[in-house]
Tab-separated table of C-alpha atoms in Angstrom:
chain	number	residue	atom	x	y	z
A	1	MET	CA	234.828	84.890	54.291
A	2	CYS	CA	233.098	81.887	52.758
A	3	PRO	CA	233.976	80.879	49.164
A	4	ARG	CA	230.475	81.656	47.878
A	5	THR	CA	230.645	85.205	49.266
A	6	GLN	CA	234.140	85.703	47.858
A	7	LEU	CA	233.004	84.490	44.427
A	8	ALA	CA	230.008	86.919	44.487
A	9	LEU	CA	232.322	89.822	45.397
A	10	VAL	CA	234.652	88.922	42.471
A	11	LEU	CA	231.793	88.635	40.058
A	12	MET	CA	230.314	91.951	41.234
A	13	SER	CA	233.778	93.579	40.842
A	14	VAL	CA	234.077	92.310	37.271
A	15	PHE	CA	230.534	93.509	36.482
A	16	LEU	CA	231.126	96.953	37.867
A	17	LEU	CA	234.529	97.356	36.170
A	18	SER	CA	233.026	96.231	32.848
A	19	ALA	CA	230.146	98.619	33.240
A	20	GLY	CA	232.241	101.546	34.234
A	21	VAL	CA	234.796	101.175	31.493
A	22	ILE	CA	232.122	100.783	28.753
A	23	ALA	CA	229.895	103.531	30.011
A	24	LEU	CA	232.746	106.017	30.031
A	25	ALA	CA	234.146	104.850	26.670
A	26	GLU	CA	230.619	105.031	25.086
A	27	ILE	CA	229.956	108.730	25.876
A	28	GLY	CA	230.491	110.587	22.627
A	29	ASP	CA	230.859	107.363	20.745
A	30	LYS	CA	229.275	106.699	17.303
A	31	THR	CA	226.616	104.506	18.776
A	32	GLN	CA	225.557	107.140	21.267
A	33	LEU	CA	225.313	109.675	18.483
A	34	LEU	CA	223.292	107.142	16.502
A	35	ALA	CA	220.903	106.670	19.482
A	36	MET	CA	220.302	110.455	19.589
A	37	MET	CA	219.791	110.682	15.786
A	38	LEU	CA	217.344	107.765	15.630
A	39	SER	CA	215.353	108.858	18.601
A	40	ALA	CA	215.057	112.446	17.283
A	41	ARG	CA	214.066	111.241	13.807
A	42	THR	CA	211.537	108.541	14.738
A	43	ARG	CA	210.167	110.066	17.942
A	44	ARG	CA	209.945	106.545	19.396
A	45	PRO	CA	212.813	106.368	21.926
A	46	TRP	CA	211.691	103.240	23.665
A	47	MET	CA	211.789	101.303	20.388
A	48	VAL	CA	215.273	102.672	19.813
A	49	ILE	CA	216.320	101.612	23.333
A	50	GLY	CA	214.838	98.134	22.802
A	51	GLY	CA	216.685	97.728	19.547
A	52	MET	CA	219.976	98.888	20.911
A	53	PHE	CA	219.675	96.658	23.944
A	54	VAL	CA	219.096	93.529	21.874
A	55	ALA	CA	221.922	94.545	19.469
A	56	THR	CA	224.282	95.138	22.375
A	57	VAL	CA	223.537	91.796	24.019
A	58	LEU	CA	224.129	89.888	20.773
A	59	ASN	CA	227.273	91.873	19.864
A	60	HIS	CA	228.839	91.716	23.264
A	61	ALA	CA	227.957	88.039	23.711
A	62	VAL	CA	229.917	87.258	20.507
A	63	ALA	CA	232.769	89.558	21.601
A	64	GLY	CA	232.799	87.991	25.105
A	65	ALA	CA	232.839	84.459	23.619
A	66	LEU	CA	235.726	85.492	21.385
A	67	GLY	CA	237.654	86.941	24.362
A	68	HIS	CA	236.969	83.831	26.422
A	69	TRP	CA	238.312	81.623	23.597
A	70	VAL	CA	241.372	83.804	23.209
A	71	SER	CA	242.185	83.484	26.939
A	72	ARG	CA	242.145	79.627	26.566
A	73	THR	CA	244.138	79.614	23.320
A	74	ILE	CA	247.013	82.067	23.704
A	75	ASP	CA	249.971	81.412	26.078
A	76	PRO	CA	249.288	83.332	29.347
A	77	GLN	CA	252.571	85.358	29.190
A	78	TRP	CA	251.736	86.521	25.613
A	79	LEU	CA	248.132	87.168	26.568
A	80	ARG	CA	249.199	89.417	29.402
A	81	TRP	CA	251.281	91.623	27.059
A	82	ILE	CA	248.628	91.592	24.273
A	83	LEU	CA	245.826	92.611	26.723
A	84	GLY	CA	247.889	95.111	28.623
A	85	LEU	CA	248.979	96.898	25.481
A	86	SER	CA	245.431	96.628	24.085
A	87	PHE	CA	243.939	98.452	27.079
A	88	ILE	CA	246.720	101.144	26.855
A	89	ALA	CA	245.893	101.585	23.083
A	90	MET	CA	242.213	101.940	24.012
A	91	ALA	CA	243.182	104.574	26.490
A	92	ALA	CA	244.614	106.639	23.654
A	93	TRP	CA	241.624	105.822	21.420
A	94	THR	CA	239.071	107.184	23.897
A	95	LEU	CA	240.631	110.633	23.526
A	96	ILE	CA	239.688	110.815	19.872
A	97	PRO	CA	236.056	112.245	19.430
A	98	ASP	CA	233.811	110.105	17.204
A	99	LYS	CA	231.713	111.405	14.336
A	100	LEU	CA	228.769	109.685	12.636
A	101	ASN	CA	229.281	109.461	8.850
A	102	ALA	CA	226.420	109.988	6.481
A	103	GLU	CA	226.474	106.321	5.446
A	104	SER	CA	226.034	105.306	9.113
A	105	LYS	CA	222.645	107.106	9.369
A	106	PRO	CA	220.032	104.556	8.444
A	107	ALA	CA	216.400	105.300	7.581
A	108	SER	CA	213.699	103.290	9.315
A	109	GLY	CA	212.279	101.519	6.291
A	110	ARG	CA	210.704	98.089	6.100
A	111	TRP	CA	212.395	96.872	9.265
A	112	GLY	CA	210.611	99.403	11.443
A	113	VAL	CA	212.290	101.475	14.209
A	114	PHE	CA	213.198	98.497	16.375
A	115	GLY	CA	214.658	96.380	13.520
A	116	THR	CA	216.504	99.326	12.043
A	117	THR	CA	218.017	100.240	15.370
A	118	LEU	CA	219.009	96.610	16.093
A	119	ILE	CA	220.728	96.141	12.745
A	120	ALA	CA	222.383	99.577	12.713
A	121	PHE	CA	223.751	99.199	16.289
A	122	PHE	CA	224.959	95.675	15.744
A	123	LEU	CA	226.886	96.647	12.607
A	124	LEU	CA	228.192	99.921	13.990
A	125	GLU	CA	229.562	98.124	17.048
A	126	ILE	CA	231.672	95.719	14.948
A	127	GLY	CA	235.282	96.813	15.401
A	128	ASP	CA	234.314	99.655	17.737
A	129	LYS	CA	236.312	100.374	20.908
A	130	THR	CA	233.493	99.100	23.130
A	131	GLN	CA	233.429	95.791	21.357
A	132	ILE	CA	237.213	95.438	21.446
A	133	ALA	CA	237.125	96.374	25.137
A	134	THR	CA	234.562	93.621	25.691
A	135	ILE	CA	236.840	91.094	23.980
A	136	ALA	CA	239.798	92.246	26.096
A	137	LEU	CA	237.774	92.160	29.402
A	138	ALA	CA	236.405	88.664	28.684
A	139	ALA	CA	239.952	87.548	27.892
A	140	ARG	CA	241.275	89.104	31.101
A	141	TYR	CA	238.603	87.932	33.551
A	142	GLU	CA	237.215	84.398	33.857
A	143	SER	CA	233.518	85.229	34.199
A	144	LEU	CA	232.139	85.643	30.703
A	145	VAL	CA	228.533	86.285	32.025
A	146	ALA	CA	229.665	89.062	34.395
A	147	VAL	CA	231.661	90.806	31.627
A	148	VAL	CA	228.840	90.654	29.019
A	149	LEU	CA	226.224	91.780	31.552
A	150	GLY	CA	228.495	94.599	32.723
A	151	THR	CA	229.461	95.851	29.328
A	152	THR	CA	225.802	95.716	28.151
A	153	PHE	CA	224.751	97.621	31.400
A	154	GLY	CA	227.492	100.158	30.673
A	155	MET	CA	226.207	100.648	27.092
A	156	MET	CA	222.680	101.255	28.416
A	157	ILE	CA	223.875	103.676	31.025
A	158	ALA	CA	225.409	105.805	28.285
A	159	ASN	CA	222.797	105.341	25.578
A	160	VAL	CA	219.404	105.341	27.284
A	161	PRO	CA	219.759	109.039	28.362
A	162	ALA	CA	221.011	109.873	24.840
A	163	ALA	CA	217.865	108.283	23.273
A	164	LEU	CA	215.519	109.932	25.815
A	165	PHE	CA	217.035	113.390	26.129
A	166	GLY	CA	219.274	113.647	23.026
A	167	ASP	CA	220.980	117.078	22.614
A	168	VAL	CA	220.347	117.943	26.310
A	169	VAL	CA	222.779	115.237	27.288
A	170	ALA	CA	225.306	116.255	24.675
A	171	ARG	CA	225.272	119.905	25.864
A	172	ARG	CA	225.383	119.139	29.636
A	173	VAL	CA	227.981	116.414	29.790
A	174	PRO	CA	231.579	117.672	29.681
A	175	MET	CA	232.873	115.254	26.889
A	176	ARG	CA	236.507	116.252	27.347
A	177	TRP	CA	236.464	115.245	31.013
A	178	VAL	CA	234.583	112.008	30.353
A	179	ARG	CA	237.013	110.994	27.626
A	180	ALA	CA	239.963	111.850	30.024
A	181	THR	CA	238.392	109.774	32.753
A	182	ALA	CA	237.890	106.812	30.423
A	183	CYS	CA	241.487	107.171	29.194
A	184	VAL	CA	242.842	107.056	32.769
A	185	LEU	CA	240.644	104.009	33.615
A	186	PHE	CA	241.762	102.105	30.483
A	187	LEU	CA	245.347	103.010	31.289
A	188	VAL	CA	245.172	101.841	34.801
A	189	VAL	CA	243.605	98.520	33.732
A	190	GLY	CA	246.312	98.112	31.087
A	191	LEU	CA	249.156	98.738	33.573
A	192	ALA	CA	247.499	96.396	36.113
A	193	VAL	CA	247.327	93.643	33.536
A	194	LEU	CA	250.978	94.207	32.453
A	195	PHE	CA	252.401	94.214	35.988
A	196	GLY	CA	250.026	91.525	37.426
A	197	LEU	CA	248.359	93.909	39.849
A	198	PRO	CA	244.860	93.345	41.281
A	199	MET	CA	241.917	94.588	39.297
A	200	PRO	CA	241.516	98.321	39.772
A	201	ILE	CA	238.108	98.420	41.532
């Protein structure tokens, strides 16, 4: 296998792993609930989707850059333990259902639907498990672009149907099983990092 093909396969693996982890972790998350609520309130789902896409790209680019910086700053042995335990902690976190607080429900005022969605999503993602997962993934894998594209794609997989179909998605998707699957995937990644195993994909 030529080096170019091998590199393409690695980048695709990182992209798919990032997308899968984030898509599963995002189902039932605060930002998905916000997408449903804003779409139902404004009746303009495509503006909501546009706002959350831009917010996700910006948020995850910052998170990815932070993870990339961490990977080059912290000693590799310490980094392995920090990342492995972080993924395992996120495995437990995914089992806890999210709720959208009253103060997290913005009204589309002078910023319009797009601007309100962009600001709300960006702020709500700060410190959220998907942002922390993006930091950890970018610190674990060398390709910053593949991680950011993958995590953004994963967010859109989870949130676009929520914005378009709202409560139908919430009723039809078995949240308990989705959270359990996300938990297992985070756990497998964490153990793989701790024990130096190949990426689980």
